[in-house]
Amino acid sequence: MKYLLSVSLIALGSAAWANCPEATVADPMGVAAGAYPQQFDLSEFQTAAGCEMSFRENPEIAALNARIQGNPDTLPPVAERLPAEPLVVLPYEMIGQYGGRLDGMSNATEAGTSDLLSVRHVNLVRFADDLVTIVPNVARDFEWNEDFTQLTFTLREGHRWSDGAPFTAHDVTFWYNHMVMDTNVIESPRALWMADGQPFEVEALDDTTVVFRLPSPLPGLLASFAADFAQPFQPRHFLGQFHPAIDENADANAQALGFENGYAAIAHYYGGSDWKDVPSPLLRDPSTVESLPAAVVPTLEAFITVEDTTEGRRYVANPFFHMVDTAGNQLPYISEMDERYVSDNEVRVLRMVNGEIDYKSQSVTLPDAPTLLDGAEAGGYTIDLRPQIGMPVFGFNVTAADEARREVFLDRDFRLAMSHAINRPEINSVAYFDLGEPRAYLHFDPVPPFATEEQATYGTAFDPETAASLLDGVGLVDRDGDGVRELNGEPFTLTMQFSTQGLPTAVAELVAQHWTDVGIPTTIREVTSDEYRAAQAANELDVINWSKGQPIPIVLGSAEQLLPPFGGFFDARTGMLWARWIETNGAEGIEPPAWTAELAETVAAWQQHQPGTEMSNELGQDLVSQILEAFLFIGTVQAPNPVYHANALENFMPPQTWSYEYYRMYPYRPQQWWLNE
């Protein structure tokens, strides 16, 4: 799989090339006029150009490396730190300049933010700029067999972890076989890493070849690697010393550092999930760091954490990062990143207006846009409005502890009534400046070709009379005429907790008022993302809300959001006790209704077919019909969202979408950003 573009070597910085005539690189794929992929296989690039690339490094790299606890005091030359086949990246605009600090912020101490994580993140592959084509990243190449039951990755010879240790195929097998599938490390594997509920077989054929053998076809697995926050490799040389399956002295190794056993040491570094930014030892217990072999787990990312506190994180450039630009300069250009935690949305907006931030996308919503646009010229920044993947959705806790409330929430007519009670045109006008469009929740976003317009708008009409009639039928009746409906003689009220990371305050306020207007008084309380997620996971919420929706490639790879509890820890979830029943084979929790199993069967069948085929579309239509029949989540308004970046941030490509699902800036190679200050 080769990805070469036709480009002038003069524009690429020909001074870094040995014996390099003025020439034009060949274009074997015929994609020179396209917007992707703008990356190169080094050996073919050099052959086509008749040149040999030499490499250069950030002049501050040795000083930056010295700040990484546990790293060696001296660094090998840059050519020895790079893989034999580094990934060559064509900058969007120009060869960058080294140095500077990228300033960002997130909502709170929520174990990292998808903003700056997407800037430093890597995976085996990534989506190209078109968000359709999948191209190599950490992997040098990949290949499917004919029936999508075997996926083989070829890695880069000589690739190294951030501590200089070799990165090999055994780090991939260690991640899957001894981290993901070990219940002592992660309680249960995500649906993402299974095929129809069954585990993969993952084998390293040699140091640079790893094969995933699947029990059933799963063509979407590659998209999962391209988009997910998890990284399908972990440093076997580092974490393996604490894993009893890898090192017979694992417990002794851990006990020598003050841990109870090897698994406790792994938890101190890795946590209990494959979310990349679990708290590091620097945050978990800074007093332990001096006695540990490293402050953080070695990484392949562009930046390495050197500070992790309740105030924020700081990072420095990875001296072993595997990308170079077309002039041979090792990436990233930017030397440092600073991520501060700011929980108050007004303060975050003020910091952006003042030009104190270089890039921000997460938790920036359309209601903030007028203020941000007004301050753009003086603040030295640009606001891009981009189409959003997902929209604010609402749901109810169908496994609530209170049985009477649970019975109400389980009634589809109640949920349909609460949907008809929502005045979406008002939300669109007040919160989204009439830039949005009312939509039902179909799970797929954008609306897939196998869904009808009638399905896309199902239940979205503002119809208080229908809402009132449905609520009466459920047994929620205003018997004393005070405007408040009652259940078993008591007023039926709701409390809605929400986080501005999940939906705009204006949307929460309007929906609460709409429900109050039909006799269901609803109060709102803004909480941090961590607080919301903890309450949701503990089955304590009545009202579920967050942005939700996924494009076809993501759903093709993971059914997680279509199986109880209908999402991961970071998603809008309901049916927590249904999920518990499934996890414990009926020993705990509440048995889910039959439709959940039917939905699981349909999505598993759909995932085995390539999108666009007749069978895929037929099964997709069935999926949408089942999702609407369940009507578990209520859609609102689909609208664009702002993306903020400083004008000094060069080589910045506005994303095609405002989305978490394609992992924010990850497809656009932010390692090529540089600060023109």
Coordinates of C-alpha atoms in Angstrom, one line a residue, residues 234-646:
Q234 CA 1.9 -1.7 25.3
P235 CA 5.6 -1.9 26.3
R236 CA 6.2 -5.5 27.1
H237 CA 9.7 -4.7 28.2
F238 CA 8.4 -2.4 30.9
L239 CA 5.0 -3.6 32.0
G240 CA 5.9 -7.2 31.4
Q241 CA 8.3 -7.2 34.3
F242 CA 5.3 -7.0 36.5
H243 CA 3.1 -9.5 34.7
P244 CA 3.3 -13.1 36.0
A245 CA 2.6 -14.5 32.5
I246 CA 5.7 -12.7 31.2
D247 CA 8.1 -12.7 34.1
E248 CA 8.2 -15.4 36.8
N249 CA 9.6 -12.8 39.2
A250 CA 6.8 -10.3 38.5
D251 CA 5.5 -10.1 42.1
A252 CA 9.0 -9.8 43.5
N253 CA 9.9 -7.1 41.0
A254 CA 6.8 -5.1 42.1
Q255 CA 7.3 -5.7 45.8
A256 CA 10.8 -4.4 45.5
L257 CA 9.2 -1.1 44.5
G258 CA 6.6 -1.1 47.3
F259 CA 3.6 -2.7 45.6
E260 CA 1.6 -5.6 46.9
N261 CA 2.1 -7.6 43.7
G262 CA 2.8 -7.3 40.0
Y263 CA -0.8 -6.5 39.1
A264 CA -0.8 -3.7 41.6
A265 CA 2.2 -2.2 39.8
I266 CA 0.5 -2.5 36.5
A267 CA -2.6 -0.8 37.8
H268 CA -0.4 2.1 39.2
Y269 CA 0.9 2.7 35.6
Y270 CA -1.9 1.5 33.4
G271 CA -5.2 1.7 35.3
G272 CA -8.1 -0.6 34.8
S273 CA -9.1 0.3 31.2
D274 CA -7.5 1.0 27.8
W275 CA -8.3 4.7 28.0
K276 CA -4.9 6.2 27.3
D277 CA -4.9 8.9 29.9
V278 CA -5.6 7.2 33.2
P279 CA -3.8 9.1 36.0
S280 CA -0.1 8.4 36.0
P281 CA 2.1 7.7 39.0
L282 CA 2.8 11.4 39.0
L283 CA -0.9 12.1 39.9
R284 CA -1.8 8.8 41.7
D285 CA 1.0 9.2 44.3
P286 CA 3.9 11.6 43.5
S287 CA 5.8 10.3 46.6
T288 CA 6.3 7.0 44.8
V289 CA 7.9 8.4 41.6
E290 CA 11.5 8.8 42.8
S291 CA 11.6 5.1 43.6
L292 CA 10.0 3.9 40.4
P293 CA 11.9 3.1 37.1
A294 CA 9.8 5.7 35.3
A295 CA 7.2 8.3 36.0
V296 CA 5.0 7.2 33.1
V297 CA 4.7 4.2 30.9
P298 CA 6.9 4.5 27.8
T299 CA 5.0 5.6 24.8
L300 CA 5.0 5.9 21.0
E301 CA 3.2 9.2 21.0
A302 CA 4.5 12.5 19.8
F303 CA 4.7 13.9 23.4
I304 CA 5.6 12.4 26.8
T305 CA 4.0 13.4 30.1
V306 CA 6.5 15.1 32.5
E307 CA 4.0 16.7 34.9
D308 CA 0.6 15.4 36.0
T309 CA -1.2 17.1 38.8
T310 CA -4.7 18.3 39.8
E311 CA -4.0 21.5 38.0
G312 CA -3.0 20.0 34.6
R313 CA -0.4 18.3 32.6
R314 CA 2.8 19.2 30.8
Y315 CA 4.4 17.3 28.0
V316 CA 7.7 17.3 26.0
A317 CA 8.5 16.1 22.5
N318 CA 9.3 12.4 22.2
P319 CA 12.9 12.1 21.0
F320 CA 12.2 8.6 19.4
F321 CA 9.0 9.7 17.5
H322 CA 8.7 7.9 14.2
M323 CA 7.7 10.7 11.8
V324 CA 9.8 13.1 9.8
D325 CA 8.8 15.9 7.4
T326 CA 9.8 15.9 3.7
A327 CA 13.0 17.8 4.5
G328 CA 14.1 15.1 7.0
N329 CA 13.3 17.0 10.2
Q330 CA 12.1 14.7 13.0
L331 CA 8.6 15.6 14.2
P332 CA 7.0 17.1 16.2
Y333 CA 8.1 20.6 15.6
I334 CA 6.6 21.9 18.8
S335 CA 8.8 21.3 21.8
E336 CA 6.2 21.3 24.7
M337 CA 2.5 21.2 25.4
D338 CA 0.7 22.6 28.5
E339 CA -2.7 21.4 29.4
R340 CA -4.5 23.3 32.2
Y341 CA -7.7 22.1 33.8
V342 CA -10.5 24.8 33.8
S343 CA -13.8 23.6 35.1
D344 CA -15.8 26.8 34.6
N345 CA -17.1 27.3 31.0
E346 CA -17.1 31.1 31.3
V347 CA -13.5 31.1 32.3
R348 CA -12.6 28.8 29.4
V349 CA -14.3 31.2 27.0
L350 CA -12.6 34.2 28.5
R351 CA -9.2 32.5 28.2
M352 CA -9.9 31.8 24.5
V353 CA -11.1 35.4 23.9
N354 CA -7.9 36.7 25.5
G355 CA -5.8 34.5 23.1
E356 CA -4.3 32.5 25.9
I357 CA -5.0 29.2 24.2
D358 CA -3.5 27.8 20.9
Y359 CA -6.1 25.1 20.1
K360 CA -9.5 24.1 21.6
S361 CA -12.4 21.9 20.3
Q362 CA -13.7 19.8 23.0
S363 CA -16.5 21.5 25.0
V364 CA -16.6 24.5 22.7
T365 CA -20.2 24.7 21.6
L366 CA -22.2 26.8 19.2
P367 CA -23.7 29.1 21.9
D368 CA -20.1 30.2 22.6
A369 CA -19.5 31.2 19.0
P370 CA -20.8 34.8 19.0
T371 CA -18.5 35.8 21.9
L372 CA -15.6 34.0 20.4
L373 CA -16.1 35.5 16.9
D374 CA -16.4 39.0 18.3
G375 CA -13.0 38.6 20.0
A376 CA -11.2 36.8 17.2
E377 CA -9.3 39.8 15.6
A378 CA -8.1 41.2 18.9
G379 CA -7.3 37.8 20.3
G380 CA -5.3 36.6 17.3
Y381 CA -7.3 33.5 16.7
T382 CA -9.7 31.9 14.1
I383 CA -13.0 30.2 14.7
D384 CA -14.1 27.5 12.2
L385 CA -17.7 26.2 12.3
R386 CA -17.6 22.5 11.4
P387 CA -20.4 19.9 11.0
Q388 CA -20.8 17.9 14.1
I389 CA -20.8 14.1 14.4
G390 CA -23.4 13.3 17.1
M391 CA -25.9 15.6 18.8
P392 CA -27.2 16.1 22.3
V393 CA -29.5 13.2 23.2
F394 CA -31.6 12.5 26.3
G395 CA -32.8 9.3 27.9
F396 CA -33.9 7.8 31.1
N397 CA -32.5 5.3 33.6
V398 CA -34.4 2.1 32.6
T399 CA -32.8 0.2 35.5
A400 CA -33.4 2.9 38.2
A401 CA -33.3 1.7 41.8
D402 CA -36.8 3.1 42.5
E403 CA -39.1 0.5 41.0
A404 CA -42.0 2.9 40.4
R405 CA -39.8 5.3 38.5
R406 CA -38.1 2.5 36.6
E407 CA -41.5 1.3 35.4
V408 CA -42.3 4.8 34.0
F409 CA -38.9 5.1 32.4
L410 CA -39.3 1.6 30.8
D411 CA -42.5 2.7 29.1
R412 CA -41.8 3.6 25.5
D413 CA -44.8 5.9 25.5
F414 CA -43.3 7.9 28.3
R415 CA -40.1 8.4 26.3
L416 CA -42.0 9.2 23.1
A417 CA -44.1 11.8 25.1
M418 CA -41.0 13.4 26.4
S419 CA -39.7 13.7 22.8
H420 CA -42.8 15.3 21.6
A421 CA -42.6 17.7 24.5
I422 CA -39.3 19.1 23.2
N423 CA -39.6 22.3 21.1
R424 CA -36.7 21.6 18.7
P425 CA -37.3 24.8 16.6
E426 CA -36.8 26.8 19.8
I427 CA -33.6 24.9 20.7
N428 CA -32.4 25.5 17.1
S429 CA -33.2 29.2 17.3
V430 CA -32.0 29.9 20.9
A431 CA -29.0 27.6 21.2
Y432 CA -27.9 27.1 17.5
F433 CA -28.9 30.4 15.8
D434 CA -31.1 28.4 13.3
L435 CA -28.0 26.6 11.9
G436 CA -29.2 23.2 13.0
E437 CA -31.7 20.6 12.0
P438 CA -34.1 18.5 14.2
R439 CA -33.1 14.9 14.2
A440 CA -34.2 11.6 15.7
Y441 CA -31.6 9.5 17.3
L442 CA -30.7 6.7 14.7
H443 CA -27.3 6.0 16.3
F444 CA -25.8 6.3 12.8
D445 CA -24.5 9.8 12.1
P446 CA -24.6 11.3 9.4
V447 CA -28.0 9.8 8.5
P448 CA -27.0 6.6 6.6
P449 CA -28.2 5.9 3.1
F450 CA -30.3 2.9 4.3
A451 CA -32.5 5.2 6.5
T452 CA -35.5 7.2 5.3
E453 CA -36.2 10.9 6.0
E454 CA -39.3 9.8 7.9
Q455 CA -37.1 7.7 10.2
A456 CA -34.6 10.6 10.5
T457 CA -37.3 12.9 11.9
Y458 CA -39.4 10.3 13.8
G459 CA -40.9 11.6 17.0
T460 CA -39.3 15.0 16.6
A461 CA -42.5 17.1 16.0
F462 CA -43.2 19.6 18.8
D463 CA -46.7 18.3 19.9
P464 CA -47.6 19.1 23.5
E465 CA -51.1 17.7 23.1
T466 CA -49.8 14.3 22.0
A467 CA -47.2 14.4 24.8
A468 CA -50.0 15.1 27.3
S469 CA -52.1 12.3 26.0
L470 CA -49.2 9.8 26.1
L471 CA -48.3 10.9 29.7
D472 CA -51.9 10.4 30.8
G473 CA -51.8 6.9 29.3
V474 CA -48.7 6.1 31.2
G475 CA -50.5 7.0 34.5
L476 CA -48.8 10.4 35.0
V477 CA -51.9 12.5 35.5
D478 CA -52.3 16.0 37.0
R479 CA -55.2 15.2 39.2
D480 CA -55.3 18.4 41.3
G481 CA -54.8 20.8 38.4
D482 CA -51.7 22.4 39.8
G483 CA -49.7 21.8 36.6
V484 CA -47.7 18.9 38.1
R485 CA -48.3 15.3 37.1
E486 CA -48.4 12.7 39.8
L487 CA -47.3 9.1 40.3
N488 CA -48.9 7.1 43.1
G489 CA -50.3 10.3 44.5
E490 CA -46.9 12.1 44.6
P491 CA -45.6 14.8 42.3
F492 CA -43.4 13.3 39.6
T493 CA -40.3 15.4 39.1
L494 CA -36.9 15.0 37.5
T495 CA -33.4 16.2 38.3
M496 CA -31.1 16.5 35.3
Q497 CA -27.4 16.5 35.9
F498 CA -25.3 17.6 32.9
S499 CA -21.8 18.6 31.9
T500 CA -21.0 21.2 29.4
Q501 CA -18.6 18.7 27.8
G502 CA -21.7 16.6 26.9
L503 CA -24.1 19.3 25.8
P504 CA -24.6 23.1 25.9
T505 CA -26.1 24.7 29.0
A506 CA -28.8 26.3 26.8
V507 CA -30.0 23.0 25.5
A508 CA -30.2 21.5 29.1
E509 CA -32.2 24.6 30.2
L510 CA -34.6 24.5 27.3
V511 CA -35.4 20.8 27.5
A512 CA -35.9 21.1 31.3
Q513 CA -38.4 23.9 30.6
H514 CA -40.2 22.0 27.9
W515 CA -40.7 19.0 30.2
T516 CA -41.8 21.3 33.0
D517 CA -44.4 22.8 30.6
V518 CA -46.1 19.4 30.1
G519 CA -46.3 18.8 33.8
I520 CA -43.0 17.0 34.6
P521 CA -41.0 19.7 36.6
T522 CA -37.4 19.3 35.8
T523 CA -34.5 21.0 37.6
I524 CA -31.0 21.0 36.2
R525 CA -27.6 20.9 37.9
E526 CA -24.3 21.4 36.1
V527 CA -21.6 19.0 37.3
T528 CA -18.1 18.1 36.1
S529 CA -17.7 15.4 33.5
D530 CA -16.2 13.1 36.1
E531 CA -19.1 13.6 38.4
Y532 CA -21.7 13.0 35.7
R533 CA -19.9 9.8 34.5
A534 CA -19.5 8.5 38.0
A535 CA -23.2 8.9 38.8
Q536 CA -24.2 7.4 35.5
A537 CA -21.9 4.4 36.1
A538 CA -23.4 3.9 39.6
N539 CA -26.9 3.8 38.2
E540 CA -27.8 6.9 40.2
L541 CA -29.1 9.2 37.4
D542 CA -32.8 9.6 36.4
V543 CA -32.0 11.6 33.2
I544 CA -29.3 10.5 30.8
N545 CA -27.7 13.1 28.4
W546 CA -24.6 13.6 26.3
S547 CA -23.7 14.0 22.7
K548 CA -24.2 10.7 20.9
G549 CA -24.0 9.3 17.3
Q550 CA -21.4 7.5 15.2
P551 CA -20.5 7.3 11.5
I552 CA -20.8 4.0 9.6
P553 CA -17.1 3.1 9.7
I554 CA -17.0 3.4 13.5
V555 CA -20.1 1.3 14.0
L556 CA -18.8 -1.3 11.6
G557 CA -15.9 -1.8 14.0
S558 CA -17.7 -1.7 17.3
A559 CA -21.2 -2.5 18.5
E560 CA -20.5 -1.2 22.0
Q561 CA -23.0 1.6 21.7
L562 CA -25.7 -0.8 20.5
L563 CA -25.3 -3.3 23.4
P564 CA -26.3 -2.7 27.1
P565 CA -25.4 -0.3 28.6
F566 CA -25.2 1.3 25.1
G567 CA -21.8 2.9 25.3
G568 CA -18.5 3.0 27.1
F569 CA -17.7 5.0 30.3
F570 CA -17.4 8.2 28.3
D571 CA -20.8 7.9 26.5
A572 CA -24.4 8.4 27.4
R573 CA -25.4 5.1 28.9
T574 CA -28.5 3.5 30.3
G575 CA -29.5 0.0 31.4
M576 CA -26.5 -0.4 33.7
L577 CA -28.1 -3.3 35.5
W578 CA -29.0 -4.9 32.2
A579 CA -25.3 -4.9 31.4
R580 CA -24.5 -6.3 34.8
W581 CA -26.9 -9.2 34.2
I582 CA -25.2 -10.0 30.9
E583 CA -21.7 -9.7 32.5
T584 CA -22.5 -12.1 35.3
N585 CA -24.6 -14.5 33.3
G586 CA -27.7 -13.6 35.3
A587 CA -26.1 -13.8 38.8
E588 CA -26.5 -10.0 39.3
G589 CA -28.4 -7.1 37.8
I590 CA -31.7 -7.1 35.9
E591 CA -32.5 -9.3 32.9
P592 CA -32.7 -7.1 29.8
P593 CA -35.7 -7.2 27.5
A594 CA -35.7 -9.6 24.5
W595 CA -35.2 -6.7 22.0
T596 CA -31.7 -6.0 23.2
A597 CA -30.6 -9.5 22.1
E598 CA -32.3 -9.1 18.8
L599 CA -30.5 -5.8 18.2
A600 CA -27.2 -7.5 19.1
E601 CA -27.8 -10.2 16.6
T602 CA -28.7 -7.8 13.9
V603 CA -25.7 -5.5 14.4
A604 CA -23.4 -8.6 14.5
A605 CA -24.7 -9.7 11.2
W606 CA -24.5 -6.2 9.7
Q607 CA -20.8 -5.9 10.8
Q608 CA -19.9 -8.9 8.7
H609 CA -20.7 -7.1 5.4
Q610 CA -19.0 -4.3 3.6
P611 CA -20.9 -1.0 3.6
G612 CA -22.9 -0.3 0.4
T613 CA -23.6 -3.9 -0.5
E614 CA -27.2 -5.0 -0.8
M615 CA -27.1 -7.2 2.3
S616 CA -25.4 -4.4 4.3
N617 CA -28.1 -1.9 3.4
E618 CA -30.9 -4.5 4.1
L619 CA -29.5 -5.3 7.6
G620 CA -28.8 -1.6 8.2
Q621 CA -32.4 -0.7 7.5
D622 CA -33.4 -3.4 10.0
L623 CA -31.0 -1.9 12.5
V624 CA -32.5 1.6 12.2
S625 CA -36.0 0.2 12.5
Q626 CA -35.1 -1.7 15.7
I627 CA -33.4 1.4 17.2
L628 CA -36.5 3.5 16.6
E629 CA -38.8 0.8 17.9
A630 CA -36.7 0.7 21.1
F631 CA -36.6 4.5 21.3
L632 CA -34.1 4.4 24.1
F633 CA -32.6 7.8 23.3
I634 CA -34.3 11.0 22.2
G635 CA -32.6 13.1 19.5
T636 CA -32.6 16.9 19.5
V637 CA -30.9 19.2 17.0
Q638 CA -27.9 18.5 14.8
A639 CA -25.8 21.7 14.5
P640 CA -22.2 22.7 13.7
N641 CA -19.7 23.4 16.4
P642 CA -16.7 25.8 16.7
V643 CA -13.1 24.8 16.4
Y644 CA -10.7 27.4 17.9
H645 CA -7.0 27.8 16.9
A646 CA -4.5 30.6 17.3

